[in-house]
JSON list of C-alpha atoms in Angstrom, two decimals:
[
{"chain": "A", "resi": 987, "resn": "MET", "atom": "CA", "xyz": [-28.71, 61.40, -6.90]},
{"chain": "A", "resi": 988, "resn": "ASP", "atom": "CA", "xyz": [-26.16, 58.63, -6.51]},
{"chain": "A", "resi": 989, "resn": "ALA", "atom": "CA", "xyz": [-26.27, 56.89, -3.18]},
{"chain": "A", "resi": 990, "resn": "GLU", "atom": "CA", "xyz": [-23.10, 56.99, -1.11]},
{"chain": "A", "resi": 991, "resn": "THR", "atom": "CA", "xyz": [-20.89, 53.97, -0.80]},
{"chain": "A", "resi": 992, "resn": "GLY", "atom": "CA", "xyz": [-22.08, 51.74, 2.02]},
{"chain": "A", "resi": 993, "resn": "ASP", "atom": "CA", "xyz": [-25.72, 52.80, 1.83]},
{"chain": "A", "resi": 994, "resn": "ARG", "atom": "CA", "xyz": [-28.51, 50.28, 1.12]},
{"chain": "A", "resi": 995, "resn": "VAL", "atom": "CA", "xyz": [-31.03, 50.68, -1.63]},
{"chain": "A", "resi": 996, "resn": "ARG", "atom": "CA", "xyz": [-33.97, 48.36, -2.20]},
{"chain": "A", "resi": 997, "resn": "VAL", "atom": "CA", "xyz": [-33.89, 47.66, -5.97]},
{"chain": "A", "resi": 998, "resn": "VAL", "atom": "CA", "xyz": [-37.05, 46.27, -7.56]},
{"chain": "A", "resi": 999, "resn": "ARG", "atom": "CA", "xyz": [-36.78, 44.72, -11.01]},
{"chain": "A", "resi": 1000, "resn": "GLY", "atom": "CA", "xyz": [-39.33, 43.51, -13.56]},
{"chain": "A", "resi": 1001, "resn": "ARG", "atom": "CA", "xyz": [-43.01, 44.22, -14.01]},
{"chain": "A", "resi": 1002, "resn": "ALA", "atom": "CA", "xyz": [-46.13, 42.69, -12.53]},
{"chain": "A", "resi": 1003, "resn": "LYS", "atom": "CA", "xyz": [-48.69, 40.73, -14.55]},
{"chain": "A", "resi": 1004, "resn": "THR", "atom": "CA", "xyz": [-51.32, 43.47, -14.79]},
{"chain": "A", "resi": 1005, "resn": "ARG", "atom": "CA", "xyz": [-51.43, 47.27, -14.85]},
{"chain": "A", "resi": 1006, "resn": "GLU", "atom": "CA", "xyz": [-53.20, 47.31, -11.48]},
{"chain": "A", "resi": 1007, "resn": "ALA", "atom": "CA", "xyz": [-50.66, 44.95, -9.88]},
{"chain": "A", "resi": 1008, "resn": "ASP", "atom": "CA", "xyz": [-47.81, 46.95, -11.40]},
{"chain": "A", "resi": 1009, "resn": "ARG", "atom": "CA", "xyz": [-49.05, 50.16, -9.77]},
{"chain": "A", "resi": 1010, "resn": "ALA", "atom": "CA", "xyz": [-49.39, 48.25, -6.49]},
{"chain": "A", "resi": 1011, "resn": "VAL", "atom": "CA", "xyz": [-45.69, 47.39, -6.67]},
{"chain": "A", "resi": 1012, "resn": "THR", "atom": "CA", "xyz": [-44.64, 51.04, -6.69]},
{"chain": "A", "resi": 1013, "resn": "ALA", "atom": "CA", "xyz": [-47.15, 51.78, -3.92]},
{"chain": "A", "resi": 1014, "resn": "ALA", "atom": "CA", "xyz": [-45.61, 49.01, -1.86]},
{"chain": "A", "resi": 1015, "resn": "MET", "atom": "CA", "xyz": [-42.14, 50.53, -2.38]},
{"chain": "A", "resi": 1016, "resn": "LEU", "atom": "CA", "xyz": [-43.45, 53.82, -1.03]},
{"chain": "A", "resi": 1017, "resn": "GLU", "atom": "CA", "xyz": [-44.95, 52.14, 2.03]},
{"chain": "A", "resi": 1018, "resn": "GLU", "atom": "CA", "xyz": [-41.80, 50.19, 2.82]},
{"chain": "A", "resi": 1019, "resn": "THR", "atom": "CA", "xyz": [-39.50, 53.20, 2.57]},
{"chain": "A", "resi": 1020, "resn": "GLY", "atom": "CA", "xyz": [-41.90, 55.21, 4.72]},
{"chain": "A", "resi": 1021, "resn": "ARG", "atom": "CA", "xyz": [-41.78, 52.45, 7.30]},
{"chain": "A", "resi": 1022, "resn": "ASP", "atom": "CA", "xyz": [-38.06, 51.60, 7.44]},
{"chain": "A", "resi": 1023, "resn": "GLY", "atom": "CA", "xyz": [-36.32, 54.55, 5.81]},
{"chain": "A", "resi": 1024, "resn": "VAL", "atom": "CA", "xyz": [-34.50, 52.47, 3.19]},
{"chain": "A", "resi": 1025, "resn": "PRO", "atom": "CA", "xyz": [-34.52, 54.12, -0.23]},
{"chain": "A", "resi": 1026, "resn": "ALA", "atom": "CA", "xyz": [-35.87, 52.17, -3.17]},
{"chain": "A", "resi": 1027, "resn": "PHE", "atom": "CA", "xyz": [-35.41, 52.28, -6.93]},
{"chain": "A", "resi": 1028, "resn": "ARG", "atom": "CA", "xyz": [-37.20, 50.65, -9.82]},
{"chain": "A", "resi": 1029, "resn": "ALA", "atom": "CA", "xyz": [-36.75, 50.96, -13.60]},
{"chain": "A", "resi": 1030, "resn": "TRP", "atom": "CA", "xyz": [-39.01, 48.88, -15.79]},
{"chain": "A", "resi": 1031, "resn": "THR", "atom": "CA", "xyz": [-41.18, 48.71, -18.93]},
{"chain": "A", "resi": 1032, "resn": "PRO", "atom": "CA", "xyz": [-44.78, 49.29, -17.92]},
{"chain": "A", "resi": 1033, "resn": "HIS", "atom": "CA", "xyz": [-47.74, 47.72, -19.68]},
{"chain": "A", "resi": 1034, "resn": "ARG", "atom": "CA", "xyz": [-49.22, 49.50, -22.69]},
{"chain": "A", "resi": 1035, "resn": "GLN", "atom": "CA", "xyz": [-51.32, 52.45, -21.50]},
{"chain": "A", "resi": 1036, "resn": "VAL", "atom": "CA", "xyz": [-51.92, 56.17, -21.34]},
{"chain": "A", "resi": 1037, "resn": "ALA", "atom": "CA", "xyz": [-51.47, 57.33, -17.77]},
{"chain": "A", "resi": 1038, "resn": "PHE", "atom": "CA", "xyz": [-53.36, 60.55, -16.90]},
{"chain": "A", "resi": 1039, "resn": "GLY", "atom": "CA", "xyz": [-52.31, 62.91, -14.14]},
{"chain": "A", "resi": 1040, "resn": "ARG", "atom": "CA", "xyz": [-54.57, 64.48, -11.56]},
{"chain": "A", "resi": 1041, "resn": "ARG", "atom": "CA", "xyz": [-54.97, 67.74, -13.57]},
{"chain": "A", "resi": 1042, "resn": "ASP", "atom": "CA", "xyz": [-56.09, 65.73, -16.61]},
{"chain": "A", "resi": 1043, "resn": "SER", "atom": "CA", "xyz": [-58.84, 64.01, -14.65]},
{"chain": "A", "resi": 1044, "resn": "HIS", "atom": "CA", "xyz": [-60.41, 67.41, -13.85]},
{"chain": "A", "resi": 1045, "resn": "ALA", "atom": "CA", "xyz": [-60.28, 68.71, -17.43]},
{"chain": "A", "resi": 1046, "resn": "ASP", "atom": "CA", "xyz": [-63.52, 69.17, -19.38]},
{"chain": "A", "resi": 1047, "resn": "GLY", "atom": "CA", "xyz": [-62.25, 66.94, -22.15]},
{"chain": "A", "resi": 1048, "resn": "TYR", "atom": "CA", "xyz": [-61.08, 64.11, -19.94]},
{"chain": "A", "resi": 1049, "resn": "GLY", "atom": "CA", "xyz": [-63.69, 61.64, -21.12]},
{"chain": "A", "resi": 1050, "resn": "GLU", "atom": "CA", "xyz": [-62.90, 62.39, -24.77]},
{"chain": "A", "resi": 1051, "resn": "ALA", "atom": "CA", "xyz": [-59.19, 62.01, -24.02]},
{"chain": "A", "resi": 1052, "resn": "ARG", "atom": "CA", "xyz": [-59.70, 58.60, -22.48]},
{"chain": "A", "resi": 1053, "resn": "ARG", "atom": "CA", "xyz": [-61.75, 57.49, -25.51]},
{"chain": "A", "resi": 1054, "resn": "ALA", "atom": "CA", "xyz": [-59.02, 58.71, -27.84]},
{"chain": "A", "resi": 1055, "resn": "ALA", "atom": "CA", "xyz": [-56.46, 56.56, -26.02]},
{"chain": "A", "resi": 1056, "resn": "GLU", "atom": "CA", "xyz": [-58.71, 53.50, -25.97]},
{"chain": "A", "resi": 1057, "resn": "GLU", "atom": "CA", "xyz": [-59.52, 53.80, -29.68]},
{"chain": "A", "resi": 1058, "resn": "ARG", "atom": "CA", "xyz": [-55.79, 53.63, -30.42]},
{"chain": "A", "resi": 1059, "resn": "GLY", "atom": "CA", "xyz": [-55.19, 50.57, -28.24]},
{"chain": "A", "resi": 1060, "resn": "PHE", "atom": "CA", "xyz": [-53.84, 52.32, -25.20]},
{"chain": "A", "resi": 1061, "resn": "PRO", "atom": "CA", "xyz": [-55.91, 51.54, -22.05]},
{"chain": "A", "resi": 1062, "resn": "PRO", "atom": "CA", "xyz": [-56.36, 54.71, -19.95]},
{"chain": "A", "resi": 1063, "resn": "VAL", "atom": "CA", "xyz": [-55.30, 54.74, -16.30]},
{"chain": "A", "resi": 1064, "resn": "GLU", "atom": "CA", "xyz": [-54.81, 57.43, -13.64]},
{"chain": "A", "resi": 1065, "resn": "ARG", "atom": "CA", "xyz": [-51.55, 57.95, -11.81]},
{"chain": "A", "resi": 1066, "resn": "SER", "atom": "CA", "xyz": [-50.97, 59.30, -8.36]},
{"chain": "A", "resi": 1067, "resn": "VAL", "atom": "CA", "xyz": [-48.10, 61.70, -9.17]},
{"chain": "A", "resi": 1068, "resn": "GLY", "atom": "CA", "xyz": [-48.46, 65.09, -10.83]},
{"chain": "A", "resi": 1069, "resn": "GLY", "atom": "CA", "xyz": [-47.89, 65.94, -14.44]},
{"chain": "A", "resi": 1070, "resn": "ARG", "atom": "CA", "xyz": [-49.90, 65.51, -17.65]},
{"chain": "A", "resi": 1071, "resn": "ALA", "atom": "CA", "xyz": [-50.69, 62.44, -19.67]},
{"chain": "A", "resi": 1072, "resn": "VAL", "atom": "CA", "xyz": [-47.88, 60.06, -20.69]},
{"chain": "A", "resi": 1073, "resn": "ALA", "atom": "CA", "xyz": [-48.06, 57.03, -22.95]},
{"chain": "A", "resi": 1074, "resn": "TYR", "atom": "CA", "xyz": [-46.26, 53.70, -22.74]},
{"chain": "A", "resi": 1075, "resn": "THR", "atom": "CA", "xyz": [-46.07, 51.33, -25.72]},
{"chain": "A", "resi": 1076, "resn": "GLY", "atom": "CA", "xyz": [-45.59, 48.28, -23.46]},
{"chain": "A", "resi": 1077, "resn": "THR", "atom": "CA", "xyz": [-42.26, 47.44, -25.08]},
{"chain": "A", "resi": 1078, "resn": "THR", "atom": "CA", "xyz": [-39.83, 50.40, -25.37]},
{"chain": "A", "resi": 1079, "resn": "THR", "atom": "CA", "xyz": [-41.23, 53.11, -23.13]},
{"chain": "A", "resi": 1080, "resn": "LEU", "atom": "CA", "xyz": [-39.55, 53.02, -19.74]},
{"chain": "A", "resi": 1081, "resn": "ALA", "atom": "CA", "xyz": [-40.49, 54.21, -16.30]},
{"chain": "A", "resi": 1082, "resn": "PHE", "atom": "CA", "xyz": [-38.49, 54.74, -13.14]},
{"chain": "A", "resi": 1083, "resn": "ALA", "atom": "CA", "xyz": [-39.51, 55.22, -9.53]},
{"chain": "A", "resi": 1084, "resn": "HIS", "atom": "CA", "xyz": [-37.12, 56.49, -6.89]},
{"chain": "A", "resi": 1085, "resn": "VAL", "atom": "CA", "xyz": [-38.43, 56.46, -3.31]},
{"chain": "A", "resi": 1086, "resn": "VAL", "atom": "CA", "xyz": [-36.59, 58.31, -0.58]},
{"chain": "A", "resi": 1087, "resn": "PRO", "atom": "CA", "xyz": [-37.41, 58.90, 3.10]},
{"chain": "A", "resi": 1088, "resn": "THR", "atom": "CA", "xyz": [-38.57, 62.39, 4.12]},
{"chain": "A", "resi": 1089, "resn": "GLU", "atom": "CA", "xyz": [-38.57, 64.18, 7.44]},
{"chain": "A", "resi": 1090, "resn": "ASP", "atom": "CA", "xyz": [-40.46, 67.34, 6.49]},
{"chain": "A", "resi": 1091, "resn": "ILE", "atom": "CA", "xyz": [-43.02, 67.44, 3.71]},
{"chain": "A", "resi": 1092, "resn": "ARG", "atom": "CA", "xyz": [-42.34, 71.17, 3.25]},
{"chain": "A", "resi": 1093, "resn": "THR", "atom": "CA", "xyz": [-38.68, 70.82, 2.24]},
{"chain": "A", "resi": 1094, "resn": "GLY", "atom": "CA", "xyz": [-36.58, 69.04, -0.33]},
{"chain": "A", "resi": 1095, "resn": "LEU", "atom": "CA", "xyz": [-38.93, 69.17, -3.32]},
{"chain": "A", "resi": 1096, "resn": "ASP", "atom": "CA", "xyz": [-36.62, 71.07, -5.68]},
{"chain": "A", "resi": 1097, "resn": "ALA", "atom": "CA", "xyz": [-33.55, 69.18, -4.50]},
{"chain": "A", "resi": 1098, "resn": "ARG", "atom": "CA", "xyz": [-35.19, 65.85, -5.33]},
{"chain": "A", "resi": 1099, "resn": "TYR", "atom": "CA", "xyz": [-36.23, 67.10, -8.74]},
{"chain": "A", "resi": 1100, "resn": "ASP", "atom": "CA", "xyz": [-32.75, 68.36, -9.45]},
{"chain": "A", "resi": 1101, "resn": "ALA", "atom": "CA", "xyz": [-31.14, 65.14, -8.33]},
{"chain": "A", "resi": 1102, "resn": "ALA", "atom": "CA", "xyz": [-33.43, 63.01, -10.47]},
{"chain": "A", "resi": 1103, "resn": "THR", "atom": "CA", "xyz": [-32.80, 65.20, -13.51]},
{"chain": "A", "resi": 1104, "resn": "GLU", "atom": "CA", "xyz": [-29.05, 64.90, -12.99]},
{"chain": "A", "resi": 1105, "resn": "SER", "atom": "CA", "xyz": [-29.29, 61.15, -12.63]},
{"chain": "A", "resi": 1106, "resn": "VAL", "atom": "CA", "xyz": [-31.34, 60.73, -15.82]},
{"chain": "A", "resi": 1107, "resn": "VAL", "atom": "CA", "xyz": [-28.96, 62.99, -17.80]},
{"chain": "A", "resi": 1108, "resn": "ALA", "atom": "CA", "xyz": [-25.96, 61.02, -16.54]},
{"chain": "A", "resi": 1109, "resn": "ALA", "atom": "CA", "xyz": [-27.65, 57.72, -17.42]},
{"chain": "A", "resi": 1110, "resn": "LEU", "atom": "CA", "xyz": [-28.47, 58.81, -20.95]},
{"chain": "A", "resi": 1111, "resn": "GLN", "atom": "CA", "xyz": [-25.03, 60.27, -21.52]},
{"chain": "A", "resi": 1112, "resn": "SER", "atom": "CA", "xyz": [-23.50, 56.97, -20.43]},
{"chain": "A", "resi": 1113, "resn": "VAL", "atom": "CA", "xyz": [-25.28, 55.21, -23.33]},
{"chain": "A", "resi": 1114, "resn": "GLY", "atom": "CA", "xyz": [-24.24, 57.72, -25.89]},
{"chain": "A", "resi": 1115, "resn": "VAL", "atom": "CA", "xyz": [-27.04, 60.32, -25.83]},
{"chain": "A", "resi": 1116, "resn": "ALA", "atom": "CA", "xyz": [-26.15, 64.03, -25.66]},
{"chain": "A", "resi": 1117, "resn": "ALA", "atom": "CA", "xyz": [-28.85, 64.62, -23.09]},
{"chain": "A", "resi": 1118, "resn": "THR", "atom": "CA", "xyz": [-29.40, 67.94, -21.32]},
{"chain": "A", "resi": 1119, "resn": "PRO", "atom": "CA", "xyz": [-32.02, 69.30, -18.90]},
{"chain": "A", "resi": 1120, "resn": "GLY", "atom": "CA", "xyz": [-35.02, 70.95, -20.48]},
{"chain": "A", "resi": 1121, "resn": "GLU", "atom": "CA", "xyz": [-37.63, 70.33, -23.16]},
{"chain": "A", "resi": 1122, "resn": "PRO", "atom": "CA", "xyz": [-38.83, 71.74, -26.47]},
{"chain": "A", "resi": 1123, "resn": "PRO", "atom": "CA", "xyz": [-41.98, 73.94, -26.42]},
{"chain": "A", "resi": 1124, "resn": "ASN", "atom": "CA", "xyz": [-45.30, 72.11, -26.44]},
{"chain": "A", "resi": 1125, "resn": "SER", "atom": "CA", "xyz": [-43.85, 68.76, -25.27]},
{"chain": "A", "resi": 1126, "resn": "PHE", "atom": "CA", "xyz": [-45.75, 65.87, -23.68]},
{"chain": "A", "resi": 1127, "resn": "CYS", "atom": "CA", "xyz": [-46.07, 66.08, -19.88]},
{"chain": "A", "resi": 1128, "resn": "PRO", "atom": "CA", "xyz": [-44.80, 69.70, -19.97]},
{"chain": "A", "resi": 1129, "resn": "GLY", "atom": "CA", "xyz": [-42.81, 70.82, -16.98]},
{"chain": "A", "resi": 1130, "resn": "ALA", "atom": "CA", "xyz": [-39.61, 72.34, -15.72]},
{"chain": "A", "resi": 1131, "resn": "HIS", "atom": "CA", "xyz": [-38.12, 68.94, -14.81]},
{"chain": "A", "resi": 1132, "resn": "SER", "atom": "CA", "xyz": [-37.45, 67.26, -18.12]},
{"chain": "A", "resi": 1133, "resn": "VAL", "atom": "CA", "xyz": [-34.59, 65.86, -20.20]},
{"chain": "A", "resi": 1134, "resn": "GLN", "atom": "CA", "xyz": [-34.04, 66.36, -23.91]},
{"chain": "A", "resi": 1135, "resn": "ALA", "atom": "CA", "xyz": [-31.75, 65.53, -26.77]},
{"chain": "A", "resi": 1136, "resn": "ASP", "atom": "CA", "xyz": [-33.34, 65.38, -30.24]},
{"chain": "A", "resi": 1137, "resn": "GLY", "atom": "CA", "xyz": [-36.76, 66.02, -28.71]},
{"chain": "A", "resi": 1138, "resn": "LYS", "atom": "CA", "xyz": [-38.06, 65.35, -25.22]},
{"chain": "A", "resi": 1139, "resn": "LEU", "atom": "CA", "xyz": [-36.85, 62.02, -23.82]},
{"chain": "A", "resi": 1140, "resn": "CYS", "atom": "CA", "xyz": [-37.96, 62.19, -20.17]},
{"chain": "A", "resi": 1141, "resn": "GLY", "atom": "CA", "xyz": [-40.51, 63.86, -17.96]},
{"chain": "A", "resi": 1142, "resn": "ILE", "atom": "CA", "xyz": [-40.28, 63.77, -14.16]},
{"chain": "A", "resi": 1143, "resn": "ALA", "atom": "CA", "xyz": [-42.99, 64.10, -11.52]},
{"chain": "A", "resi": 1144, "resn": "GLN", "atom": "CA", "xyz": [-43.17, 63.78, -7.76]},
{"chain": "A", "resi": 1145, "resn": "ARG", "atom": "CA", "xyz": [-45.48, 62.71, -4.97]},
{"chain": "A", "resi": 1146, "resn": "VAL", "atom": "CA", "xyz": [-44.61, 63.61, -1.35]},
{"chain": "A", "resi": 1147, "resn": "ARG", "atom": "CA", "xyz": [-45.88, 62.15, 1.88]},
{"chain": "A", "resi": 1148, "resn": "SER", "atom": "CA", "xyz": [-44.83, 62.89, 5.44]},
{"chain": "A", "resi": 1149, "resn": "ASP", "atom": "CA", "xyz": [-42.56, 59.84, 5.57]},
{"chain": "A", "resi": 1150, "resn": "ALA", "atom": "CA", "xyz": [-41.41, 59.30, 1.98]},
{"chain": "A", "resi": 1151, "resn": "ALA", "atom": "CA", "xyz": [-41.29, 60.88, -1.46]},
{"chain": "A", "resi": 1152, "resn": "LEU", "atom": "CA", "xyz": [-41.81, 59.19, -4.82]},
{"chain": "A", "resi": 1153, "resn": "VAL", "atom": "CA", "xyz": [-39.88, 60.74, -7.75]},
{"chain": "A", "resi": 1154, "resn": "SER", "atom": "CA", "xyz": [-40.92, 59.05, -10.93]},
{"chain": "A", "resi": 1155, "resn": "GLY", "atom": "CA", "xyz": [-40.45, 59.54, -14.62]},
{"chain": "A", "resi": 1156, "resn": "VAL", "atom": "CA", "xyz": [-40.98, 58.24, -18.15]},
{"chain": "A", "resi": 1157, "resn": "VAL", "atom": "CA", "xyz": [-38.12, 57.68, -20.62]},
{"chain": "A", "resi": 1158, "resn": "VAL", "atom": "CA", "xyz": [-38.74, 57.11, -24.32]},
{"chain": "A", "resi": 1159, "resn": "ALA", "atom": "CA", "xyz": [-36.29, 54.48, -25.52]},
{"chain": "A", "resi": 1160, "resn": "ASP", "atom": "CA", "xyz": [-37.81, 53.93, -29.00]},
{"chain": "A", "resi": 1161, "resn": "GLU", "atom": "CA", "xyz": [-41.08, 53.96, -30.97]},
{"chain": "A", "resi": 1162, "resn": "ARG", "atom": "CA", "xyz": [-41.51, 57.72, -30.71]},
{"chain": "A", "resi": 1163, "resn": "GLU", "atom": "CA", "xyz": [-43.90, 57.82, -33.68]},
{"chain": "A", "resi": 1164, "resn": "GLU", "atom": "CA", "xyz": [-46.42, 55.55, -31.95]},
{"chain": "A", "resi": 1165, "resn": "LEU", "atom": "CA", "xyz": [-46.35, 57.68, -28.80]},
{"chain": "A", "resi": 1166, "resn": "ALA", "atom": "CA", "xyz": [-46.76, 60.88, -30.77]},
{"chain": "A", "resi": 1167, "resn": "ALA", "atom": "CA", "xyz": [-49.73, 59.42, -32.68]},
{"chain": "A", "resi": 1168, "resn": "VAL", "atom": "CA", "xyz": [-51.72, 58.61, -29.52]},
{"chain": "A", "resi": 1169, "resn": "LEU", "atom": "CA", "xyz": [-50.72, 61.70, -27.52]},
{"chain": "A", "resi": 1170, "resn": "GLU", "atom": "CA", "xyz": [-51.76, 64.14, -30.23]},
{"chain": "A", "resi": 1171, "resn": "PRO", "atom": "CA", "xyz": [-55.53, 63.46, -29.96]},
{"chain": "A", "resi": 1172, "resn": "VAL", "atom": "CA", "xyz": [-55.29, 62.97, -26.18]},
{"chain": "A", "resi": 1173, "resn": "TYR", "atom": "CA", "xyz": [-53.74, 66.40, -25.67]},
{"chain": "A", "resi": 1174, "resn": "ALA", "atom": "CA", "xyz": [-56.15, 67.99, -28.15]},
{"chain": "A", "resi": 1175, "resn": "ALA", "atom": "CA", "xyz": [-59.07, 66.66, -26.08]},
{"chain": "A", "resi": 1176, "resn": "LEU", "atom": "CA", "xyz": [-57.49, 68.01, -22.92]},
{"chain": "A", "resi": 1177, "resn": "ASP", "atom": "CA", "xyz": [-56.92, 71.37, -24.62]},
{"chain": "A", "resi": 1178, "resn": "VAL", "atom": "CA", "xyz": [-53.18, 71.31, -23.82]},
{"chain": "A", "resi": 1179, "resn": "PRO", "atom": "CA", "xyz": [-50.74, 72.52, -26.49]},
{"chain": "A", "resi": 1180, "resn": "PHE", "atom": "CA", "xyz": [-48.74, 69.63, -27.93]},
{"chain": "A", "resi": 1181, "resn": "ASP", "atom": "CA", "xyz": [-46.42, 69.29, -30.93]},
{"chain": "A", "resi": 1182, "resn": "PRO", "atom": "CA", "xyz": [-45.92, 65.62, -31.88]},
{"chain": "A", "resi": 1183, "resn": "GLU", "atom": "CA", "xyz": [-42.58, 66.48, -33.46]},
{"chain": "A", "resi": 1184, "resn": "THR", "atom": "CA", "xyz": [-41.18, 67.22, -29.97]},
{"chain": "A", "resi": 1185, "resn": "VAL", "atom": "CA", "xyz": [-41.31, 63.55, -28.91]},
{"chain": "A", "resi": 1186, "resn": "GLY", "atom": "CA", "xyz": [-37.78, 62.18, -29.02]},
{"chain": "A", "resi": 1187, "resn": "SER", "atom": "CA", "xyz": [-36.27, 58.80, -28.26]},
{"chain": "A", "resi": 1188, "resn": "VAL", "atom": "CA", "xyz": [-33.04, 57.39, -26.94]},
{"chain": "A", "resi": 1189, "resn": "ALA", "atom": "CA", "xyz": [-32.59, 55.38, -30.15]},
{"chain": "A", "resi": 1190, "resn": "GLU", "atom": "CA", "xyz": [-33.01, 58.39, -32.44]},
{"chain": "A", "resi": 1191, "resn": "SER", "atom": "CA", "xyz": [-30.62, 60.44, -30.28]},
{"chain": "A", "resi": 1192, "resn": "GLY", "atom": "CA", "xyz": [-27.70, 58.09, -30.74]},
{"chain": "A", "resi": 1193, "resn": "GLY", "atom": "CA", "xyz": [-28.42, 55.67, -27.91]},
{"chain": "A", "resi": 1194, "resn": "PRO", "atom": "CA", "xyz": [-29.31, 51.98, -27.96]},
{"chain": "A", "resi": 1195, "resn": "SER", "atom": "CA", "xyz": [-32.60, 50.71, -29.36]},
{"chain": "A", "resi": 1196, "resn": "ASP", "atom": "CA", "xyz": [-32.64, 47.93, -26.77]},
{"chain": "A", "resi": 1197, "resn": "PRO", "atom": "CA", "xyz": [-34.50, 49.37, -23.78]},
{"chain": "A", "resi": 1198, "resn": "GLU", "atom": "CA", "xyz": [-32.69, 46.99, -21.39]},
{"chain": "A", "resi": 1199, "resn": "GLU", "atom": "CA", "xyz": [-29.46, 48.94, -21.86]},
{"chain": "A", "resi": 1200, "resn": "THR", "atom": "CA", "xyz": [-31.18, 52.17, -20.85]},
{"chain": "A", "resi": 1201, "resn": "LEU", "atom": "CA", "xyz": [-32.82, 50.44, -17.87]},
{"chain": "A", "resi": 1202, "resn": "ARG", "atom": "CA", "xyz": [-29.49, 49.26, -16.61]},
{"chain": "A", "resi": 1203, "resn": "ALA", "atom": "CA", "xyz": [-28.01, 52.71, -17.09]},
{"chain": "A", "resi": 1204, "resn": "LEU", "atom": "CA", "xyz": [-30.82, 54.31, -15.10]},
{"chain": "A", "resi": 1205, "resn": "GLU", "atom": "CA", "xyz": [-30.33, 51.88, -12.22]},
{"chain": "A", "resi": 1206, "resn": "ALA", "atom": "CA", "xyz": [-26.58, 52.42, -12.21]},
{"chain": "A", "resi": 1207, "resn": "SER", "atom": "CA", "xyz": [-26.97, 56.21, -12.17]},
{"chain": "A", "resi": 1208, "resn": "PHE", "atom": "CA", "xyz": [-29.60, 56.41, -9.44]},
{"chain": "A", "resi": 1209, "resn": "VAL", "atom": "CA", "xyz": [-28.24, 53.66, -7.19]},
{"chain": "A", "resi": 1210, "resn": "GLY", "atom": "CA", "xyz": [-24.54, 54.27, -7.67]},
{"chain": "A", "resi": 1211, "resn": "ASP", "atom": "CA", "xyz": [-22.27, 52.30, -5.34]},
{"chain": "A", "resi": 1212, "resn": "ALA", "atom": "CA", "xyz": [-24.94, 51.48, -2.80]},
{"chain": "A", "resi": 1213, "resn": "THR", "atom": "CA", "xyz": [-25.54, 47.94, -1.63]},
{"chain": "A", "resi": 1214, "resn": "ARG", "atom": "CA", "xyz": [-28.47, 46.58, -3.63]},
{"chain": "A", "resi": 1215, "resn": "ASP", "atom": "CA", "xyz": [-31.20, 44.59, -1.90]},
{"chain": "A", "resi": 1216, "resn": "VAL", "atom": "CA", "xyz": [-32.72, 43.19, -5.11]},
{"chain": "A", "resi": 1217, "resn": "THR", "atom": "CA", "xyz": [-36.41, 42.14, -5.16]},
{"chain": "A", "resi": 1218, "resn": "ASP", "atom": "CA", "xyz": [-38.50, 40.95, -8.05]},
{"chain": "A", "resi": 1219, "resn": "ALA", "atom": "CA", "xyz": [-41.61, 43.03, -8.74]},
{"chain": "A", "resi": 1220, "resn": "ALA", "atom": "CA", "xyz": [-43.76, 39.87, -8.51]},
{"chain": "A", "resi": 1221, "resn": "ALA", "atom": "CA", "xyz": [-42.81, 39.54, -4.84]},
{"chain": "A", "resi": 1222, "resn": "LEU", "atom": "CA", "xyz": [-44.43, 42.91, -4.06]},
{"chain": "A", "resi": 1223, "resn": "ALA", "atom": "CA", "xyz": [-47.47, 42.51, -6.31]},
{"chain": "A", "resi": 1224, "resn": "PRO", "atom": "CA", "xyz": [-50.77, 41.33, -4.86]},
{"chain": "A", "resi": 1225, "resn": "ASP", "atom": "CA", "xyz": [-51.87, 37.75, -5.77]},
{"chain": "A", "resi": 1226, "resn": "GLU", "atom": "CA", "xyz": [-48.70, 36.96, -7.75]}
]
């Protein structure tokens, strides 16, 4: 959801030196918004990895899925938000994190999902992609809150605390074949239906192959006309 004119948004740019430090940056955003009520937004290119959700970690085939990722050069990590496994190439797979203050943990979940979906659709349309809400059957990170064009381009998940909510997502800018190749054995091990042909990309859907253009479009769509308090990710990362 676009911020209203005159609002402040803490914008974090860049990525930290390690996967662990990078996750700490987003955690710091959540803490700061919970403390002072200022929304925060970050769009970046995470390190190469397969990030498993909480449901994955409880699956019988989780160990095999982690090995499948490692064997293909994708270090496995666990993420705090919901959803199934997602992969990042380290170069053209994007992530975004939108942190907003909350007053009641029991309300607002669907509205935040809807707002994030609308913002992603608007961002991708602004770079020439005919994006719409939804996903093909048997997509990666299956869920009701997704964005598609020629295949699935984005999956969205959420984590809610009493003082702030983190709405995050993955956006495939390019290199869909590499993602499909690692996710196929990962999902097979987890016993989750997955069709590698459903993985799309911004580049193959008529958008730019340069992920920076899509990053800028995501920030513009989520932040809108708000005043940006820009911070480098390294400033929020531990020991950087």
